PDB file of C-alpha atoms and ligand atoms in Angstrom:
ATOM      1  CA  MET A   1      50.346  53.542   5.383  1.00 79.00           C
ATOM      2  CA  SER A   2      48.052  56.390   4.278  1.00 94.00           C
ATOM      3  CA  THR A   3      48.574  59.807   5.714  1.00 98.00           C
ATOM      4  CA  ILE A   4      46.643  60.574   8.968  1.00 98.00           C
ATOM      5  CA  ILE A   5      44.781  63.649   8.952  1.00 98.00           C
ATOM      6  CA  ALA A   6      44.218  65.492  12.278  1.00 98.00           C
ATOM      7  CA  PRO A   7      41.998  68.551  12.069  1.00 98.00           C
ATOM      8  CA  SER A   8      42.726  71.057  14.870  1.00 98.00           C
ATOM      9  CA  ILE A   9      39.887  71.896  17.154  1.00 98.00           C
ATOM     10  CA  LEU A  10      41.406  75.201  18.070  1.00 98.00           C
ATOM     11  CA  SER A  11      39.957  76.577  14.911  1.00 98.00           C
ATOM     12  CA  ALA A  12      36.516  75.119  15.523  1.00 98.00           C
ATOM     13  CA  ASN A  13      33.434  77.485  16.189  1.00 97.00           C
ATOM     14  CA  PHE A  14      33.191  76.982  20.070  1.00 97.00           C
ATOM     15  CA  GLY A  15      29.615  78.360  19.837  1.00 97.00           C
ATOM     16  CA  GLN A  16      28.743  75.229  17.916  1.00 97.00           C
ATOM     17  CA  LEU A  17      31.427  72.866  18.968  1.00 98.00           C
ATOM     18  CA  GLU A  18      29.200  69.710  19.102  1.00 98.00           C
ATOM     19  CA  LYS A  19      28.393  70.476  15.506  1.00 98.00           C
ATOM     20  CA  ASP A  20      32.139  70.661  14.680  1.00 98.00           C
ATOM     21  CA  ILE A  21      32.869  67.617  16.301  1.00 98.00           C
ATOM     22  CA  GLU A  22      30.145  65.792  14.598  1.00 98.00           C
ATOM     23  CA  MET A  23      31.385  67.030  11.236  1.00 98.00           C
ATOM     24  CA  ILE A  24      35.003  65.487  11.948  1.00 98.00           C
ATOM     25  CA  ASN A  25      33.374  62.320  13.059  1.00 98.00           C
ATOM     26  CA  GLN A  26      31.433  62.245   9.810  1.00 98.00           C
ATOM     27  CA  SER A  27      34.562  63.094   7.710  1.00 98.00           C
ATOM     28  CA  ALA A  28      37.628  61.232   6.516  1.00 98.00           C
ATOM     29  CA  ALA A  29      39.782  62.476   9.090  1.00 98.00           C
ATOM     30  CA  ASP A  30      41.606  60.032  11.315  1.00 98.00           C
ATOM     31  CA  TRP A  31      42.221  61.873  14.556  1.00 98.00           C
ATOM     32  CA  PHE A  32      41.169  65.204  16.651  1.00 98.00           C
ATOM     33  CA  HIS A  33      44.127  67.390  17.241  1.00 98.00           C
ATOM     34  CA  VAL A  34      43.648  69.041  20.586  1.00 98.00           C
ATOM     35  CA  ASP A  35      45.706  72.108  21.471  1.00 98.00           C
ATOM     36  CA  ILE A  36      46.290  73.030  24.984  1.00 98.00           C
ATOM     37  CA  MET A  37      47.848  76.238  25.697  1.00 98.00           C
ATOM     38  CA  ASP A  38      48.708  77.801  29.152  1.00 98.00           C
ATOM     39  CA  GLY A  39      49.753  81.483  28.457  1.00 98.00           C
ATOM     40  CA  VAL A  40      53.179  80.688  29.950  1.00 98.00           C
ATOM     41  CA  PHE A  41      54.854  78.303  27.276  1.00 98.00           C
ATOM     42  CA  VAL A  42      53.167  80.222  24.578  1.00 98.00           C
ATOM     43  CA  PRO A  43      51.622  83.637  24.452  1.00 98.00           C
ATOM     44  CA  ASN A  44      47.897  82.217  24.268  1.00 98.00           C
ATOM     45  CA  ILE A  45      45.607  80.500  26.282  1.00 98.00           C
ATOM     46  CA  SER A  46      43.208  77.758  24.709  1.00 98.00           C
ATOM     47  CA  PHE A  47      41.075  75.554  26.517  1.00 98.00           C
ATOM     48  CA  GLY A  48      41.194  72.961  29.355  1.00 97.00           C
ATOM     49  CA  PHE A  49      39.476  69.796  30.716  1.00 98.00           C
ATOM     50  CA  PRO A  50      35.870  70.958  30.272  1.00 97.00           C
ATOM     51  CA  ILE A  51      36.363  71.013  26.427  1.00 98.00           C
ATOM     52  CA  LEU A  52      38.139  67.700  26.678  1.00 98.00           C
ATOM     53  CA  SER A  53      35.255  66.185  28.531  1.00 98.00           C
ATOM     54  CA  ILE A  54      33.096  67.361  25.737  1.00 98.00           C
ATOM     55  CA  LEU A  55      35.626  65.569  23.104  1.00 98.00           C
ATOM     56  CA  LYS A  56      35.865  62.531  25.165  1.00 98.00           C
ATOM     57  CA  LYS A  57      31.903  62.068  24.959  1.00 98.00           C
ATOM     58  CA  LYS A  58      31.344  63.030  21.482  1.00 98.00           C
ATOM     59  CA  ALA A  59      34.460  62.376  19.544  1.00 98.00           C
ATOM     60  CA  THR A  60      34.290  58.791  17.817  1.00 98.00           C
ATOM     61  CA  LYS A  61      38.012  59.235  16.677  1.00 98.00           C
ATOM     62  CA  PRO A  62      41.292  59.311  18.884  1.00 98.00           C
ATOM     63  CA  LEU A  63      42.125  62.505  20.600  1.00 98.00           C
ATOM     64  CA  ASP A  64      45.803  63.653  19.627  1.00 98.00           C
ATOM     65  CA  VAL A  65      46.529  65.864  22.634  1.00 98.00           C
ATOM     66  CA  HIS A  66      49.280  68.692  22.114  1.00 98.00           C
ATOM     67  CA  LEU A  67      50.475  70.349  25.324  1.00 98.00           C
ATOM     68  CA  MET A  68      51.904  73.775  24.740  1.00 98.00           C
ATOM     69  CA  ILE A  69      52.360  74.146  28.587  1.00 98.00           C
ATOM     70  CA  VAL A  70      55.288  74.329  31.141  1.00 98.00           C
ATOM     71  CA  GLN A  71      55.394  71.414  33.508  1.00 98.00           C
ATOM     72  CA  PRO A  72      53.546  68.889  31.436  1.00 98.00           C
ATOM     73  CA  GLU A  73      54.385  66.140  33.750  1.00 98.00           C
ATOM     74  CA  LYS A  74      51.909  67.512  36.305  1.00 98.00           C
ATOM     75  CA  TYR A  75      48.828  66.945  34.007  1.00 98.00           C
ATOM     76  CA  ILE A  76      49.720  63.480  32.078  1.00 98.00           C
ATOM     77  CA  THR A  77      47.410  61.268  34.312  1.00 98.00           C
ATOM     78  CA  SER A  78      44.424  64.175  33.822  1.00 98.00           C
ATOM     79  CA  PHE A  79      44.821  64.278  30.114  1.00 98.00           C
ATOM     80  CA  ALA A  80      44.846  60.286  30.001  1.00 98.00           C
ATOM     81  CA  GLU A  81      41.727  60.251  32.265  1.00 98.00           C
ATOM     82  CA  HIS A  82      40.056  62.829  29.833  1.00 98.00           C
ATOM     83  CA  GLY A  83      40.555  60.418  26.958  1.00 97.00           C
ATOM     84  CA  ALA A  84      43.753  61.429  25.317  1.00 98.00           C
ATOM     85  CA  SER A  85      45.002  58.639  23.016  1.00 98.00           C
ATOM     86  CA  THR A  86      48.437  60.424  22.109  1.00 98.00           C
ATOM     87  CA  ILE A  87      49.892  63.242  24.486  1.00 98.00           C
ATOM     88  CA  SER A  88      52.651  65.261  23.060  1.00 99.00           C
ATOM     89  CA  VAL A  89      54.988  67.373  25.254  1.00 98.00           C
ATOM     90  CA  HIS A  90      57.333  70.051  24.149  1.00 98.00           C
ATOM     91  CA  TYR A  91      60.914  69.279  24.257  1.00 98.00           C
ATOM     92  CA  GLU A  92      61.509  72.684  25.176  1.00 98.00           C
ATOM     93  CA  ALA A  93      59.327  72.345  28.462  1.00 98.00           C
ATOM     94  CA  CYS A  94      60.732  68.984  29.617  1.00 98.00           C
ATOM     95  CA  THR A  95      63.828  68.897  31.864  1.00 97.00           C
ATOM     96  CA  HIS A  96      63.506  65.113  32.245  1.00 98.00           C
ATOM     97  CA  LEU A  97      62.277  64.243  28.869  1.00 98.00           C
ATOM     98  CA  HIS A  98      62.901  60.551  29.084  1.00 98.00           C
ATOM     99  CA  ARG A  99      61.151  60.252  32.207  1.00 98.00           C
ATOM    100  CA  THR A 100      58.227  62.175  30.847  1.00 98.00           C
ATOM    101  CA  ILE A 101      58.002  60.172  27.810  1.00 98.00           C
ATOM    102  CA  HIS A 102      57.602  56.876  30.132  1.00 98.00           C
ATOM    103  CA  GLN A 103      55.094  58.619  32.318  1.00 98.00           C
ATOM    104  CA  ILE A 104      52.993  59.110  29.325  1.00 98.00           C
ATOM    105  CA  LYS A 105      53.417  55.480  28.111  1.00 98.00           C
ATOM    106  CA  ASP A 106      52.370  54.392  31.624  1.00 98.00           C
ATOM    107  CA  SER A 107      49.355  56.395  31.514  1.00 98.00           C
ATOM    108  CA  GLY A 108      48.167  54.202  28.557  1.00 98.00           C
ATOM    109  CA  CYS A 109      48.788  56.740  25.912  1.00 98.00           C
ATOM    110  CA  LYS A 110      51.028  57.115  23.063  1.00 98.00           C
ATOM    111  CA  ALA A 111      54.011  59.416  23.719  1.00 98.00           C
ATOM    112  CA  GLY A 112      54.775  62.329  21.425  1.00 98.00           C
ATOM    113  CA  VAL A 113      57.395  65.107  21.681  1.00 98.00           C
ATOM    114  CA  ALA A 114      56.823  68.391  19.842  1.00 98.00           C
ATOM    115  CA  ILE A 115      59.802  70.621  18.868  1.00 98.00           C
ATOM    116  CA  ASN A 116      59.772  74.149  18.028  1.00 98.00           C
ATOM    117  CA  PRO A 117      61.155  75.521  14.633  1.00 98.00           C
ATOM    118  CA  HIS A 118      64.338  76.605  16.255  1.00 98.00           C
ATOM    119  CA  THR A 119      64.871  73.255  17.792  1.00 98.00           C
ATOM    120  CA  SER A 120      67.355  70.668  16.091  1.00 98.00           C
ATOM    121  CA  ILE A 121      66.221  67.251  15.552  1.00 97.00           C
ATOM    122  CA  SER A 122      69.590  65.923  16.688  1.00 97.00           C
ATOM    123  CA  LEU A 123      68.380  66.691  20.437  1.00 97.00           C
ATOM    124  CA  LEU A 124      66.061  63.800  20.293  1.00 97.00           C
ATOM    125  CA  GLU A 125      68.660  61.182  19.026  1.00 96.00           C
ATOM    126  CA  GLU A 126      69.087  59.697  22.168  1.00 95.00           C
ATOM    127  CA  CYS A 127      65.553  58.794  23.089  1.00 96.00           C
ATOM    128  CA  ILE A 128      63.964  58.673  19.611  1.00 97.00           C
ATOM    129  CA  SER A 129      63.255  54.803  19.942  1.00 97.00           C
ATOM    130  CA  ASP A 130      61.207  55.579  22.836  1.00 98.00           C
ATOM    131  CA  ILE A 131      59.044  58.202  21.159  1.00 98.00           C
ATOM    132  CA  ASP A 132      55.646  57.296  19.156  1.00 98.00           C
ATOM    133  CA  MET A 133      55.494  60.349  17.523  1.00 98.00           C
ATOM    134  CA  ILE A 134      57.472  63.594  16.841  1.00 98.00           C
ATOM    135  CA  CYS A 135      55.531  66.717  15.996  1.00 98.00           C
ATOM    136  CA  LEU A 136      57.636  69.189  14.013  1.00 98.00           C
ATOM    137  CA  MET A 137      56.244  72.680  14.523  1.00 98.00           C
ATOM    138  CA  SER A 138      56.154  74.459  11.255  1.00 98.00           C
ATOM    139  CA  VAL A 139      54.963  77.665  12.825  1.00 98.00           C
ATOM    140  CA  ASN A 140      55.981  79.124  16.309  1.00 98.00           C
ATOM    141  CA  PRO A 141      53.271  77.667  18.462  1.00 98.00           C
ATOM    142  CA  GLY A 142      50.419  79.625  20.007  1.00 98.00           C
ATOM    143  CA  PHE A 143      48.120  80.393  17.328  1.00 97.00           C
ATOM    144  CA  GLY A 144      46.302  79.169  14.413  1.00 96.00           C
ATOM    145  CA  GLY A 145      46.303  80.382  11.035  1.00 95.00           C
ATOM    146  CA  GLN A 146      50.023  81.468  10.745  1.00 97.00           C
ATOM    147  CA  LYS A 147      52.296  81.182   7.854  1.00 97.00           C
ATOM    148  CA  PHE A 148      54.203  77.986   7.112  1.00 98.00           C
ATOM    149  CA  ILE A 149      57.959  78.143   7.744  1.00 98.00           C
ATOM    150  CA  GLU A 150      59.693  76.680   4.481  1.00 98.00           C
ATOM    151  CA  HIS A 151      62.638  75.183   6.454  1.00 97.00           C
ATOM    152  CA  THR A 152      60.481  72.442   7.849  1.00 98.00           C
ATOM    153  CA  TYR A 153      60.560  70.202   4.518  1.00 98.00           C
ATOM    154  CA  SER A 154      64.407  69.866   5.016  1.00 98.00           C
ATOM    155  CA  LYS A 155      63.532  69.090   8.574  1.00 98.00           C
ATOM    156  CA  VAL A 156      61.183  66.306   7.879  1.00 98.00           C
ATOM    157  CA  GLU A 157      63.714  64.752   5.400  1.00 98.00           C
ATOM    158  CA  ARG A 158      66.388  64.686   8.010  1.00 98.00           C
ATOM    159  CA  LEU A 159      64.068  63.326  10.615  1.00 98.00           C
ATOM    160  CA  LYS A 160      62.889  60.697   8.378  1.00 98.00           C
ATOM    161  CA  ASN A 161      66.434  59.594   7.761  1.00 98.00           C
ATOM    162  CA  LEU A 162      67.328  59.436  11.534  1.00 97.00           C
ATOM    163  CA  ILE A 163      64.160  57.333  12.147  1.00 98.00           C
ATOM    164  CA  LEU A 164      65.237  54.810   9.543  1.00 97.00           C
ATOM    165  CA  GLN A 165      68.791  54.896  10.476  1.00 96.00           C
ATOM    166  CA  LYS A 166      67.685  53.993  14.250  1.00 96.00           C
ATOM    167  CA  SER A 167      64.934  51.712  12.869  1.00 96.00           C
ATOM    168  CA  ALA A 168      62.579  53.596  15.232  1.00 96.00           C
ATOM    169  CA  PRO A 169      58.853  53.289  15.128  1.00 95.00           C
ATOM    170  CA  THR A 170      58.291  57.026  15.280  1.00 98.00           C
ATOM    171  CA  LEU A 171      55.703  58.856  13.140  1.00 98.00           C
ATOM    172  CA  ILE A 172      56.334  62.204  11.978  1.00 98.00           C
ATOM    173  CA  GLU A 173      53.480  64.783  12.547  1.00 98.00           C
ATOM    174  CA  ILE A 174      53.443  68.402  11.097  1.00 98.00           C
ATOM    175  CA  ASP A 175      51.773  71.171  12.877  1.00 98.00           C
ATOM    176  CA  GLY A 176      50.979  74.590  11.537  1.00 98.00           C
ATOM    177  CA  GLY A 177      50.216  76.085   8.099  1.00 98.00           C
ATOM    178  CA  VAL A 178      49.294  72.801   6.390  1.00 98.00           C
ATOM    179  CA  ASN A 179      47.333  73.275   3.300  1.00 98.00           C
ATOM    180  CA  ASP A 180      46.745  71.934  -0.351  1.00 97.00           C
ATOM    181  CA  VAL A 181      50.132  73.389  -1.183  1.00 97.00           C
ATOM    182  CA  THR A 182      52.277  72.436   1.890  1.00 98.00           C
ATOM    183  CA  GLY A 183      50.500  69.168   2.562  1.00 98.00           C
ATOM    184  CA  PRO A 184      51.501  67.354  -0.575  1.00 98.00           C
ATOM    185  CA  ARG A 185      55.199  68.173  -0.363  1.00 98.00           C
ATOM    186  CA  LEU A 186      55.285  67.272   3.281  1.00 98.00           C
ATOM    187  CA  VAL A 187      53.927  63.935   2.719  1.00 98.00           C
ATOM    188  CA  ALA A 188      56.648  63.475  -0.302  1.00 98.00           C
ATOM    189  CA  SER A 189      59.306  64.620   2.325  1.00 98.00           C
ATOM    190  CA  GLY A 190      58.255  61.834   4.866  1.00 98.00           C
ATOM    191  CA  ALA A 191      55.447  63.304   6.965  1.00 98.00           C
ATOM    192  CA  ASP A 192      53.002  60.402   8.390  1.00 98.00           C
ATOM    193  CA  VAL A 193      50.459  62.842  10.113  1.00 98.00           C
ATOM    194  CA  LEU A 194      49.177  66.259   8.982  1.00 98.00           C
ATOM    195  CA  VAL A 195      47.576  68.640  11.437  1.00 98.00           C
ATOM    196  CA  ALA A 196      45.212  71.451   9.842  1.00 98.00           C
ATOM    197  CA  GLY A 197      43.222  74.041  11.716  1.00 98.00           C
ATOM    198  CA  ASN A 198      42.574  76.984   9.705  1.00 98.00           C
ATOM    199  CA  TYR A 199      42.725  75.373   6.319  1.00 98.00           C
ATOM    200  CA  VAL A 200      39.995  73.065   7.383  1.00 98.00           C
ATOM    201  CA  PHE A 201      37.585  75.387   9.432  1.00 98.00           C
ATOM    202  CA  SER A 202      37.863  78.100   7.116  1.00 97.00           C
ATOM    203  CA  SER A 203      36.818  76.105   4.160  1.00 97.00           C
ATOM    204  CA  SER A 204      33.204  76.497   2.748  1.00 97.00           C
ATOM    205  CA  ASP A 205      33.211  72.633   2.658  1.00 98.00           C
ATOM    206  CA  PRO A 206      35.220  71.211   5.557  1.00 98.00           C
ATOM    207  CA  ILE A 207      34.292  67.565   4.814  1.00 98.00           C
ATOM    208  CA  ALA A 208      35.368  67.921   1.353  1.00 98.00           C
ATOM    209  CA  THR A 209      38.651  69.597   2.228  1.00 98.00           C
ATOM    210  CA  ILE A 210      39.504  66.860   4.701  1.00 98.00           C
ATOM    211  CA  ALA A 211      38.576  64.219   2.081  1.00 97.00           C
ATOM    212  CA  ASN A 212      40.934  66.020  -0.455  1.00 96.00           C
ATOM    213  CA  MET A 213      43.701  66.027   2.117  1.00 96.00           C
ATOM    214  CA  LYS A 214      43.165  62.094   2.729  1.00 95.00           C
ATOM    215  CA  LYS A 215      43.696  61.703  -1.105  1.00 89.00           C
TER     216      LYS A 215
HETATM  217  C1  DX5 B 301      49.594  76.103  16.895  1.00 67.65           C
HETATM  218  C2  DX5 B 301      48.960  75.032  17.042  1.00 67.65           C
HETATM  219  C3  DX5 B 301      48.466  74.254  15.830  1.00 67.65           C
HETATM  220  C4  DX5 B 301      47.232  75.090  15.199  1.00 67.65           C
HETATM  221  C5  DX5 B 301      47.387  74.731  13.605  1.00 67.65           C
HETATM  222  O1  DX5 B 301      50.208  76.483  18.019  1.00 67.65           O
HETATM  223  O2  DX5 B 301      49.669  73.975  17.711  1.00 67.65           O
HETATM  224  O3  DX5 B 301      48.071  72.830  16.105  1.00 67.65           O
HETATM  225  O4  DX5 B 301      46.018  74.814  15.646  1.00 67.65           O
HETATM  226  O5  DX5 B 301      46.709  75.635  13.022  1.00 67.65           O
HETATM  227  P1  DX5 B 301      46.837  76.102  11.385  1.00 67.65           P
HETATM  228  O6  DX5 B 301      46.691  74.917  10.612  1.00 67.65           O
HETATM  229  O7  DX5 B 301      45.770  77.096  11.323  1.00 67.65           O
HETATM  230  O8  DX5 B 301      48.136  76.504  11.223  1.00 67.65           O
HETATM  231 ZN1   ZN B 302      49.052  71.617  17.840  1.00 67.65          ZN
END
């Protein structure tokens, strides 16, 4: 399987959002990564359903929704109705993670679980077979354009081994600080999905940057 590339809309120019959506539609990208921040789980607020409605209408590729919010279980149905294809909740925000994973699946979406840099992958061992995708945060969530945390490479390798050992169908997504240096090494370590915000949108030729990532 070739690496899935998911540009993060968080770094788009919201003054010309439809233009940036169209750029991703035309590019080699596979998914739209959609970062939802509530100012409580993370120290930043991003955007909500009005932007999701625009994405649902204009995006021609699946929406990969990353919920950096407390009590995500309250909003699963709404995000599913707003066109999410995958919904990732944070391990650190879910008291009843197994229940929430199945709530996502029952809503018709793929279930993702994101973990912060300090969270051990061993905490997902009991429910890994139920998880469609694990998102390893390679920065502390809340902002685009942060520096990649090097420890992530070994975390990807260990997670890949766990997935193989359990014969789980789980994809590994990496979120934060992905670029032309970290990306290839992450793929060599076992990553399946690369999220990129700043690297794509600060590029003078985002279409070419996405095409290079895809290669
Ligand atoms: C960070 C977000 C990321 C962010 C990545 O909290 O979850 O998806 O957009 O941005 P870059 O690629 O700029 O690190
Ligand atoms: Zn994200």
